Coordinates of C-alpha atoms and ligand atoms in Angstrom, one line a residue:
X13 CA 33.9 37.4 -61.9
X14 CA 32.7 34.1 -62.9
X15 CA 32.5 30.1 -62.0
X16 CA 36.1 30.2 -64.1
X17 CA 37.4 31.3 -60.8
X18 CA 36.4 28.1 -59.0
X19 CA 39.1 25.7 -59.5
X20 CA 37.7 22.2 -61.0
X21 CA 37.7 20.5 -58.0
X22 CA 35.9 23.1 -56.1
X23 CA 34.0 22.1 -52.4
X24 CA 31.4 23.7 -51.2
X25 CA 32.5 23.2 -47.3
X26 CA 34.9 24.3 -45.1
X27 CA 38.6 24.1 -46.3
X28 CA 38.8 23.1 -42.1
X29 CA 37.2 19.9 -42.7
X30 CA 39.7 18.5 -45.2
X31 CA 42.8 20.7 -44.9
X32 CA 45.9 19.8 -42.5
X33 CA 44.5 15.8 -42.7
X34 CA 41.4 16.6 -40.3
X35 CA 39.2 13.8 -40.7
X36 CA 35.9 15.2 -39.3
X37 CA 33.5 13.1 -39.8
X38 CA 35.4 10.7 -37.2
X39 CA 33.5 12.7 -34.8
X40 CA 30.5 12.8 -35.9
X41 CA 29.1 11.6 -32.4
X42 CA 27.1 8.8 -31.1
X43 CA 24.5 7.6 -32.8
X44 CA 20.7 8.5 -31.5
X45 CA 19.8 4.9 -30.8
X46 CA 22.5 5.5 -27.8
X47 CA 21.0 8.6 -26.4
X48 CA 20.1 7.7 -22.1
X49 CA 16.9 8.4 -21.4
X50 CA 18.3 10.4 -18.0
X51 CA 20.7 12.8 -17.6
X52 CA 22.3 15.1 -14.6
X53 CA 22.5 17.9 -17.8
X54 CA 21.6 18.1 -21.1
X55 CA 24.0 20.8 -23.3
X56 CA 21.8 21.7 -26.6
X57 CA 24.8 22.3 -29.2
X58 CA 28.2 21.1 -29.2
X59 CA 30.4 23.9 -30.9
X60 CA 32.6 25.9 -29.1
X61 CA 29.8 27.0 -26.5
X62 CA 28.6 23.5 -25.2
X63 CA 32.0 21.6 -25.8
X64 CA 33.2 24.1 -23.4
X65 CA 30.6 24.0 -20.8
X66 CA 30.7 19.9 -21.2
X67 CA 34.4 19.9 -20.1
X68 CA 34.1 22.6 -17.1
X69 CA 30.3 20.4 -15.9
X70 CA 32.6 16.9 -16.5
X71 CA 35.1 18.0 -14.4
X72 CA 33.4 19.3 -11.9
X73 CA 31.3 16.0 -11.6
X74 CA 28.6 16.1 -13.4
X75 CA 26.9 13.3 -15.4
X76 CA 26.9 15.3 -19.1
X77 CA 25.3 14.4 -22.5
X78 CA 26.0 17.0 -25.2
X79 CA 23.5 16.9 -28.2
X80 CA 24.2 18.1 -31.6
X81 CA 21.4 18.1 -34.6
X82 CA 24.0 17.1 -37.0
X83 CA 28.1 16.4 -35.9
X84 CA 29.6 18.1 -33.4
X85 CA 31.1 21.3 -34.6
X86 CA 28.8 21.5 -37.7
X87 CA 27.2 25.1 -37.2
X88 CA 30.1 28.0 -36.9
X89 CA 32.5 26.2 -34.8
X90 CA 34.6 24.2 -37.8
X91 CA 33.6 27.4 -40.1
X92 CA 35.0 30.5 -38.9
X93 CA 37.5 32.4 -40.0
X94 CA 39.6 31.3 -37.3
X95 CA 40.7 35.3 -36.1
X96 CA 41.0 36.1 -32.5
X97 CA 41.0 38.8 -30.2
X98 CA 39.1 40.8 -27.4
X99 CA 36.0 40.9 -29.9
X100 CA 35.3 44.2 -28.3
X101 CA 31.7 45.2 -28.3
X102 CA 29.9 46.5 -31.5
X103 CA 28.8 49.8 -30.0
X104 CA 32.2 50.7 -29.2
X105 CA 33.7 52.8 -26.1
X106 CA 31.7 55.6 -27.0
X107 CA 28.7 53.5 -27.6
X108 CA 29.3 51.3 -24.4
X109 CA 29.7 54.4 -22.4
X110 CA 26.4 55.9 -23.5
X111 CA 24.4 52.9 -23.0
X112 CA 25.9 51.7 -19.5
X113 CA 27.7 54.9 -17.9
X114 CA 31.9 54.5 -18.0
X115 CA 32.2 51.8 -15.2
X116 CA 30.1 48.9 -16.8
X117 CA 31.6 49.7 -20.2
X118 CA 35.0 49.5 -18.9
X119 CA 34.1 46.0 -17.0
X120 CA 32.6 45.0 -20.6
X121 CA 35.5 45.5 -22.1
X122 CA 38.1 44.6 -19.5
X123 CA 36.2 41.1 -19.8
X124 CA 36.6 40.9 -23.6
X125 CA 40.5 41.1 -23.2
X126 CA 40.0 38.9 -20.4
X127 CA 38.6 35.8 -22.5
X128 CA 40.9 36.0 -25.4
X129 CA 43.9 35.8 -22.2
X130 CA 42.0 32.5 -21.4
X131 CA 41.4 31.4 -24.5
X132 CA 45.3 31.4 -25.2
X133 CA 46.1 29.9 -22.2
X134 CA 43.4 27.7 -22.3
X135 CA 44.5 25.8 -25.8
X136 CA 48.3 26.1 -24.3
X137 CA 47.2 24.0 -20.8
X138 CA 44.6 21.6 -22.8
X139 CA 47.8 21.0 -25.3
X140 CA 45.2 21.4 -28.3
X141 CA 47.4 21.0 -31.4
X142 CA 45.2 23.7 -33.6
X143 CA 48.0 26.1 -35.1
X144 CA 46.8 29.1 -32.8
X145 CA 49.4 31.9 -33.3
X146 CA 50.0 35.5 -31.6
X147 CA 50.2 37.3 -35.4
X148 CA 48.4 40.1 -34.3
X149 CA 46.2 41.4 -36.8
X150 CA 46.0 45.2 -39.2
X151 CA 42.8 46.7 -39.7
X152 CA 42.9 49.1 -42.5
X153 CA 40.8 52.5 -42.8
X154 CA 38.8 51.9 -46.0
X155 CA 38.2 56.0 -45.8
X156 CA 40.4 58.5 -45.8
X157 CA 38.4 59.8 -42.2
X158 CA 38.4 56.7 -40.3
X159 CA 41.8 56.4 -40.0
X160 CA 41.8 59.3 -37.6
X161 CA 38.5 57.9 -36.4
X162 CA 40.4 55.1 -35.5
X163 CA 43.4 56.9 -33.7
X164 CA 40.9 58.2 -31.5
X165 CA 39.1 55.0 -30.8
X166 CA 42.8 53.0 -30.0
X167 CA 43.5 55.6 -27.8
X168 CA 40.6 55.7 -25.9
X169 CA 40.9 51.6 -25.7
X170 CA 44.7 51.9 -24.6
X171 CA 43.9 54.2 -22.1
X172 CA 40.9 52.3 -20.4
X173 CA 42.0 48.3 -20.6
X174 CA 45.6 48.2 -21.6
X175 CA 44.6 47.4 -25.2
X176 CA 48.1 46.8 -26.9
X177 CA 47.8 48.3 -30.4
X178 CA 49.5 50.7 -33.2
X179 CA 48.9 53.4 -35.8
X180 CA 49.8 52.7 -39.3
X181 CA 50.0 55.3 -41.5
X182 CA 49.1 54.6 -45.0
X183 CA 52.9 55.1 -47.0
X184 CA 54.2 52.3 -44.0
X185 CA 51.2 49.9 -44.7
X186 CA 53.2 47.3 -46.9
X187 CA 55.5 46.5 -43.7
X188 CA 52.0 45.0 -42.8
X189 CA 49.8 43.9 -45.9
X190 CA 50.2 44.0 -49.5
X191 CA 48.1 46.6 -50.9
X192 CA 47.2 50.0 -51.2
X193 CA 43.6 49.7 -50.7
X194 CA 43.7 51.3 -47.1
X195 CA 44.1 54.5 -45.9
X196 CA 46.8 53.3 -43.3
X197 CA 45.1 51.4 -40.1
X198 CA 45.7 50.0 -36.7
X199 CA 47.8 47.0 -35.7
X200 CA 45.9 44.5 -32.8
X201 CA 48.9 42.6 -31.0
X202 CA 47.0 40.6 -29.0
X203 CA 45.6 39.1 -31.9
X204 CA 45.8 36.1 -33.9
X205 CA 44.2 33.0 -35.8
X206 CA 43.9 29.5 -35.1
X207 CA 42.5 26.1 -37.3
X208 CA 38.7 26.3 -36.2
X209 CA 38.6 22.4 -37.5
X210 CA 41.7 21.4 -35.2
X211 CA 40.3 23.5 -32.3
X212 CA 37.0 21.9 -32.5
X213 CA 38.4 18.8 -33.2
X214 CA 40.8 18.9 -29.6
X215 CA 37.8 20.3 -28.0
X216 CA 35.7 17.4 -28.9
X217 CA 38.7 15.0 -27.7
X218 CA 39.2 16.5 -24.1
X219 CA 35.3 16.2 -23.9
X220 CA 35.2 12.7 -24.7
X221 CA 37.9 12.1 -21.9
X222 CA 36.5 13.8 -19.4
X223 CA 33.4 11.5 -19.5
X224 CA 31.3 13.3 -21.4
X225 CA 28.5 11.5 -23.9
X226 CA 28.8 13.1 -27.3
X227 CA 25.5 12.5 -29.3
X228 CA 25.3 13.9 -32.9
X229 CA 22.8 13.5 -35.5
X230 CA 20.2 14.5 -32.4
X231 CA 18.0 17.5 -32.9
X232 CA 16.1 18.7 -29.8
X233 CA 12.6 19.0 -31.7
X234 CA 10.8 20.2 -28.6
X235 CA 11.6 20.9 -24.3
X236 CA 9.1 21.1 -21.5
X237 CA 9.3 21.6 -17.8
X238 CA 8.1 18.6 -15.6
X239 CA 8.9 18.8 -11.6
X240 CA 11.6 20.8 -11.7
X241 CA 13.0 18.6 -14.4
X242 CA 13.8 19.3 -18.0
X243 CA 12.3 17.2 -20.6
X244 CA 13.9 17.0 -24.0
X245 CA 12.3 15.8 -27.1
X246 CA 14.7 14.4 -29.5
X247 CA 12.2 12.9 -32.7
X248 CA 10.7 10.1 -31.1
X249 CA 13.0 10.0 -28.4
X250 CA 12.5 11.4 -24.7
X251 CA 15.4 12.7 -22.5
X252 CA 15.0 13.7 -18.6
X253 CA 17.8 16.4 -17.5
X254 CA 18.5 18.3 -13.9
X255 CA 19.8 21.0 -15.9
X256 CA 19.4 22.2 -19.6
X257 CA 22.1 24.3 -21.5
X258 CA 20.7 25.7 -24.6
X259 CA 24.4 26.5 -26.7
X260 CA 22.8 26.7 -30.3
X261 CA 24.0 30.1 -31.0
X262 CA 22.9 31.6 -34.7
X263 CA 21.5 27.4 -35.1
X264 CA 18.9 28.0 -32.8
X265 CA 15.7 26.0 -33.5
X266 CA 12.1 26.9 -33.3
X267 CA 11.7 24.6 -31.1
X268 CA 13.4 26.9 -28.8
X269 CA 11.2 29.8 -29.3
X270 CA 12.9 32.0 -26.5
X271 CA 15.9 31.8 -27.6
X272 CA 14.8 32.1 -31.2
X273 CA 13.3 35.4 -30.6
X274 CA 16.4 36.7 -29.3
X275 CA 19.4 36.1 -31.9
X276 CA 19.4 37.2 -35.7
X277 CA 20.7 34.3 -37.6
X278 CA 23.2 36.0 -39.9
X279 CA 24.8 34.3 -42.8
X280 CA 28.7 34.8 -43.1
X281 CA 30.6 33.6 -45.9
X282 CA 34.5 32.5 -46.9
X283 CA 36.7 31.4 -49.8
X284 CA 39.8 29.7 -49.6
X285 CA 42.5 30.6 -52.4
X286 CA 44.7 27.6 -54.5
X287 CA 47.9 27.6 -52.6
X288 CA 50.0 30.3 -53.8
X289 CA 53.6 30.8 -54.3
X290 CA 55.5 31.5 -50.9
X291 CA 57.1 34.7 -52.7
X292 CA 53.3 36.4 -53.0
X293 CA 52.3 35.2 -49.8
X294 CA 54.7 37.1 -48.5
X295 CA 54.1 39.8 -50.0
X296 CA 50.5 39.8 -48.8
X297 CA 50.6 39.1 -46.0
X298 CA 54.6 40.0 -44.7
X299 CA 54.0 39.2 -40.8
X300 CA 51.7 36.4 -41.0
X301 CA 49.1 38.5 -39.7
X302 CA 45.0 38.7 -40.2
X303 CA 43.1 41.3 -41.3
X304 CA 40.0 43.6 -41.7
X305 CA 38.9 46.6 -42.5
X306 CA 36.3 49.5 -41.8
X307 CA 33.6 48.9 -43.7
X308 CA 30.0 48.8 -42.3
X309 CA 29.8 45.3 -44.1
X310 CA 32.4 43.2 -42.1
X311 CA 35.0 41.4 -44.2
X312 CA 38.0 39.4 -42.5
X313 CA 41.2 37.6 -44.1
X314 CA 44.2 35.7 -42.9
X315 CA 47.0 33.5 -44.4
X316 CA 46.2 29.7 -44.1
X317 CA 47.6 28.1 -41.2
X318 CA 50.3 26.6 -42.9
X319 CA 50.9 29.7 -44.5
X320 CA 50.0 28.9 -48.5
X321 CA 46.2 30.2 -49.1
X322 CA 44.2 33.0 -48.3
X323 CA 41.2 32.6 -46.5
X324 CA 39.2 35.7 -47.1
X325 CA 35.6 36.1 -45.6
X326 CA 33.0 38.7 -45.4
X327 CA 29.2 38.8 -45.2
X328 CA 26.8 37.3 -47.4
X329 CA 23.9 39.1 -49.1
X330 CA 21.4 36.2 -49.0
X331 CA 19.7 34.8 -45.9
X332 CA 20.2 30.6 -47.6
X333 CA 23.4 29.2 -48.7
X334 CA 24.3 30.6 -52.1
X335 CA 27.8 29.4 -52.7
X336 CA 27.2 30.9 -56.6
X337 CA 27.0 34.3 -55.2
X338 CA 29.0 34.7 -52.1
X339 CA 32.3 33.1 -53.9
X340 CA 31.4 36.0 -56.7
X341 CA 31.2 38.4 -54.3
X342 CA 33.9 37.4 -52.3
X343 CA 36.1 36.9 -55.6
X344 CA 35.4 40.8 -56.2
X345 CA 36.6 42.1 -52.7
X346 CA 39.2 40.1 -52.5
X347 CA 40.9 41.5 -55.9
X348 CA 39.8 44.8 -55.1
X349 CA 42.4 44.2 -52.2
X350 CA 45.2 42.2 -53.3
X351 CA 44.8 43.2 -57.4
X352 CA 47.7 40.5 -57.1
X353 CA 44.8 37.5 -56.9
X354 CA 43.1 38.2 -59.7
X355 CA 43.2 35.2 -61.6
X356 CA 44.0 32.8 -59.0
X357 CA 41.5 29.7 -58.6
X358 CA 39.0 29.2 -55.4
X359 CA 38.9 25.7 -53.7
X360 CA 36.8 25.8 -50.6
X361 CA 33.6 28.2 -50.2
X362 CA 31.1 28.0 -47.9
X363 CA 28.9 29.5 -45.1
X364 CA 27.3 29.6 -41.5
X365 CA 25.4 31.6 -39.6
X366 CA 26.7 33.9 -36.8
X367 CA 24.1 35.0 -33.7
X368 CA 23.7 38.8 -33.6
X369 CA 21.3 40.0 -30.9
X370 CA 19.6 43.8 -30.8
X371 CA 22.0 45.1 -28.1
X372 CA 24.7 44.1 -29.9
X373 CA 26.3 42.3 -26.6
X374 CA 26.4 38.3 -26.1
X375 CA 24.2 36.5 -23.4
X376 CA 25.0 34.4 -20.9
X377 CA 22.1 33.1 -17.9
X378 CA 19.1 31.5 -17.8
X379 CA 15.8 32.1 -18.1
X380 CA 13.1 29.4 -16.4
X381 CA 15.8 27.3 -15.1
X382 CA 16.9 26.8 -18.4
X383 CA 20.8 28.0 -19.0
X384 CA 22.2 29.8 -21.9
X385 CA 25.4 31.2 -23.4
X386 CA 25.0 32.6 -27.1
X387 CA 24.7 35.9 -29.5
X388 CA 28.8 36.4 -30.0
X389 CA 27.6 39.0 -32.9
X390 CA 30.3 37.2 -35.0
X391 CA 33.6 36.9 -33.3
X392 CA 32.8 34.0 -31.3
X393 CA 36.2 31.7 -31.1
X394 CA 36.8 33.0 -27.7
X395 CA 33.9 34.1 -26.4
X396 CA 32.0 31.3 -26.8
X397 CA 34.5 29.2 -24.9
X398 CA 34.9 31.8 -22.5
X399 CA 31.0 32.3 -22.3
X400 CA 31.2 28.2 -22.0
X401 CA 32.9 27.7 -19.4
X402 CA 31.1 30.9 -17.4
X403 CA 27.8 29.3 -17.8
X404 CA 28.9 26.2 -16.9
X405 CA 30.1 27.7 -13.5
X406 CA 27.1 29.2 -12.6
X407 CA 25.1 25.7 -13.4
X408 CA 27.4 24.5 -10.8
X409 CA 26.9 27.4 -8.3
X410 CA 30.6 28.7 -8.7
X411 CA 30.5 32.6 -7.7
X412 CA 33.6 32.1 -10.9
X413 CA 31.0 31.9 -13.1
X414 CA 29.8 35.8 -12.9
X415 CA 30.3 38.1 -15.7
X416 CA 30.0 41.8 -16.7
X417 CA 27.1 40.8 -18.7
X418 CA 25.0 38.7 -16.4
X419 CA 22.3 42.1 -15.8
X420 CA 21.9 42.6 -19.2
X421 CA 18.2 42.4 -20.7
X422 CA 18.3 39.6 -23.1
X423 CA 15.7 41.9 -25.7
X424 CA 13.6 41.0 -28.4
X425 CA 11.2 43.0 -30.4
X426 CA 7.5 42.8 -31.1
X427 CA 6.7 40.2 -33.7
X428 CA 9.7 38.9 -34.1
X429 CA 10.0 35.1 -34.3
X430 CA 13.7 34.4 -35.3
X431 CA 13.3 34.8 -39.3
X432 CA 15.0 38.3 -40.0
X433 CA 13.3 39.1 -43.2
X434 CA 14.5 43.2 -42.8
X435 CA 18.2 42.0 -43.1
X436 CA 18.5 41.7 -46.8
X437 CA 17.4 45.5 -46.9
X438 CA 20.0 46.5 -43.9
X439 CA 23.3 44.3 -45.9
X440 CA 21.9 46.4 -48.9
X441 CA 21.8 49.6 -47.3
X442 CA 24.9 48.8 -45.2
X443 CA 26.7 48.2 -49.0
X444 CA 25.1 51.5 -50.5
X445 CA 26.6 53.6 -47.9
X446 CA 30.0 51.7 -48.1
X447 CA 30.1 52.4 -51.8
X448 CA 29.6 56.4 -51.4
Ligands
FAD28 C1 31.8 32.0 -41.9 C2 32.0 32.4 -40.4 C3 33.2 33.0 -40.1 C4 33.5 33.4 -38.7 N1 34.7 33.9 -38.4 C5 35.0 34.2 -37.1 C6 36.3 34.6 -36.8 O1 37.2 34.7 -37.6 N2 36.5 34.8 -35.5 C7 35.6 34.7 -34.5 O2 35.9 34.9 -33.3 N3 34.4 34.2 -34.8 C8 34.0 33.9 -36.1 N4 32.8 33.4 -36.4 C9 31.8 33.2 -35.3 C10 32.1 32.0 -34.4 O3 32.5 30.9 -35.3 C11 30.9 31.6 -33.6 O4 30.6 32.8 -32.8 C12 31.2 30.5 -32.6 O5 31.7 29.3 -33.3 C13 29.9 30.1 -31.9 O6 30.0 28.8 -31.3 P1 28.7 28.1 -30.7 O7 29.2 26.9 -30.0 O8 28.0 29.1 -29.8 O9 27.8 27.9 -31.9 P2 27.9 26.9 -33.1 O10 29.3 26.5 -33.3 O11 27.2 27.5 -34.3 O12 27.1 25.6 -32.6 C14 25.7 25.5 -32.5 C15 25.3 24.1 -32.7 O13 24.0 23.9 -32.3 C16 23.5 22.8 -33.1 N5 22.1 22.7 -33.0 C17 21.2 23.6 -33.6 N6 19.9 23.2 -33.4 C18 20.0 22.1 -32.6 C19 19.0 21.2 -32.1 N7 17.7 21.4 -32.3 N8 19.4 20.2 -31.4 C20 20.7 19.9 -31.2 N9 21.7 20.7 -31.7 C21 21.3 21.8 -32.4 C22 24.1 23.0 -34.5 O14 24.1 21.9 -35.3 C23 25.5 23.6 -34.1 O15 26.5 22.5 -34.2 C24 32.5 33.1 -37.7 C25 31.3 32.4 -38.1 C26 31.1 32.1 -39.4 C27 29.8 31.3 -39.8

């Protein structure tokens, strides 16, 4: 594949920002020179996360300023794929199990179905106009084994939480998706996608109602403790805060070295088809629904929202924002897919960068007064506004705000400072073993 693939008016940002007549830059925030030198709480962040936590804190009260270095929703919140569901943990039931005995694990996962519930009732009783659908979503087997791999995994899943999902076999897959690339799969129905841009956008609104002061363009650059207060240094700037909510996620500065040491920044990448004829969309994608596979290198897709694109995602092989190589490589899964694409032009490519951690679980608490909520490990729409709003609670003292993960270490290693130079080698290796 080649740049001919790139249509000629081709952006490198996220189709979000100027699809469906978004215009983000309206909320780009207050500028610094309005920042209050005092504040009941200071949220570090304002994506999903810490507009979340600003509307739970306003409500309940509290006097909020929400900071972000650049507009709000700039990092992964107006980036994403847009694909929801329980987000269940990396390591699996099995996994889970092992690590934290069957009770915890079931808790941990009881919670993950727990969030998406409130993230869809959430957006339904906030009215947020954001094209969030119940599509459910197919994961193929990308090897003849994991489809039975699978089976086993749904059925354990079903059998502790409820989960609400179905076998595919492979010569009924085109009721589902439009391509022979999978060794049949599993259908999610509690899954579905949403516009991350309108979602952030509505987010952003409700916030400003509530009271809240929305302050882009303002990076933290530096936080100390001072008599039980927090003291935020924003460039030349000074603010005083009560309470301190550090929602940066896979963004998270070095002047937060805590924090830093705990998430790997991991750059994921998406391309955004030409609209395509209804008749092939169809075809693609028959039920509307989104989609992934089994692969050790994660790679996600969905219809637009108004139904005329694809919006196919995966990860990216270099740490820094290399549009030239991630639409490639993009271009070449896609086809490898949906054969039917070859030759169709890319708009929209771009990137961000997820949180993982080394546990592979989120984390949500704080640590010397100071409060977090971050490390979603990639599928973040609904846990980081679940994870908000949890963390919010427990700044305001509500026994609500306890969760199955509150007693989990929050690990680092030794020498690590936030700059994962090892993860070019694992995507490599990760890709090698996919390949065999
Ligand atoms: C390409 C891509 C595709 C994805 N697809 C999906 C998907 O389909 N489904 C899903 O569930 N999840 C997906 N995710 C993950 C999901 O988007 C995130 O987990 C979620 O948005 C995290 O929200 P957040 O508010 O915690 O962090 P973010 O939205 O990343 O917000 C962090 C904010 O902190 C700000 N910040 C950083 N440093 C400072 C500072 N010093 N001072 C002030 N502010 C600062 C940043 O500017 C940023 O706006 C995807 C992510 C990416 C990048």
């Amino acid at each position: 594949m080649t740049s001919s693939h790139l249509a000629h008016d081709f952006r490198n940002f996220p189709y979000w920002w100027d699809s469906a007549g978004i215009e983000f830059e309206a909320h780009s925030g207050d500028s610094p020179a309005a920042l209050p030198g005092r504040a009941e709480v200071a949220i570090i962040g304002a994506g999903y996360t810490g507009l979340s936590a600003a509307l739970t804190l306003a409500r309940a009260g509290r006097e909020v300023v929400l900071l972000d270095a650049e507009m709000p929703g700039f990092g992964c919140s107006s980036r994403n794929g847009g694909l929801v569901g329980p987000s269940f943990h990396k390591l699996g039931l099995t996994g889970l199990v092992a690590r934290h005995g069957v009770r915890k694990a079931h808790a941990i996962l009881s919670e993950s179905m727990d969030a998406l519930e409130f993230l869809y009732a959430f957006i339904e009783a906030e009215s947020i106009e954001c094209g969030l659908q119940r599509t459910g979503r197919f994961r193929g087997a990308d090897r003849r084994g994991h489809y039975e791999e699978m089976a086993k995994e749904i059925d354990g899943f079903k059998r502790a939480v409820g989960l609400e999902a179905d076998m595919v076999p492979r010569h009924e897959q085109h009721a589902e998706i439009g391509s022979d690339a999978y060794y049949g799969g599993v259908v999610y129905h509690q899954d579905g996608h949403l516009h991350p841009g309108l979602y952030v956008a509505g987010l952003v609104e409700r916030v400003r109602a509530a009271g809240v002061k929305i302050v882009g363009n303002a990076a933290v650059t530096g936080m100390r403790q001072d008599s039980g207060d927090q003291v935020l240094a924003i460039g030349d700037r000074q603010l005083v805060a009560n309470q301190v909510l550090v929602a940066t996620n896979g963004y998270t500065p070095r002047a937060l070295p805590y924090f830093r040491r705990r998430v790997i920044p991991l750059r994921s990448a998406i391309i955004t088809t030409a609209p395509l004829k209804q008749d092939l969309m169809r075809e693609l994608s028959p039920k509307g629904r989104g989609f992934g596979g089994t692969s050790r290198l994660v790679i996600y897709y969905r219809p637009s929202p108004d139904g005329t694109r694809m919006v196919f995602g995966g990860r990216a092989f270099h740490q820094d924002d290399r549009p030239a190589a991630y639409t490639n490589d993009l271009y070449a899964e896609m086809i490898g897919i949906f054969p039917q694409l070859n030759g169709v032009k890319i708009t929209h490519g771009w990137s961000g960068t997820v949180a993982y951690t080394f546990d592979h679980a989120p984390h949500i608490g704080s640590h010397e007064g100071v409060f977090y909520a971050m490390g979603y490990c990639g599928s973040g729409v609904g846990r980081a506004t679940y994870f908000g709003r949890k963390v919010a609670l427990k700044m305001i003292g509500d026994p609500e705000g306890k969760t199955s993960l509150d007693d989990l270490a929050f690990e680092t290693r030794p020498f690590y400072t936030g700059t994962p130079w090892f993860l070019p080698l694992i995507i490599r290796w990760h890709a090698f073993r996919d390949a065999r």
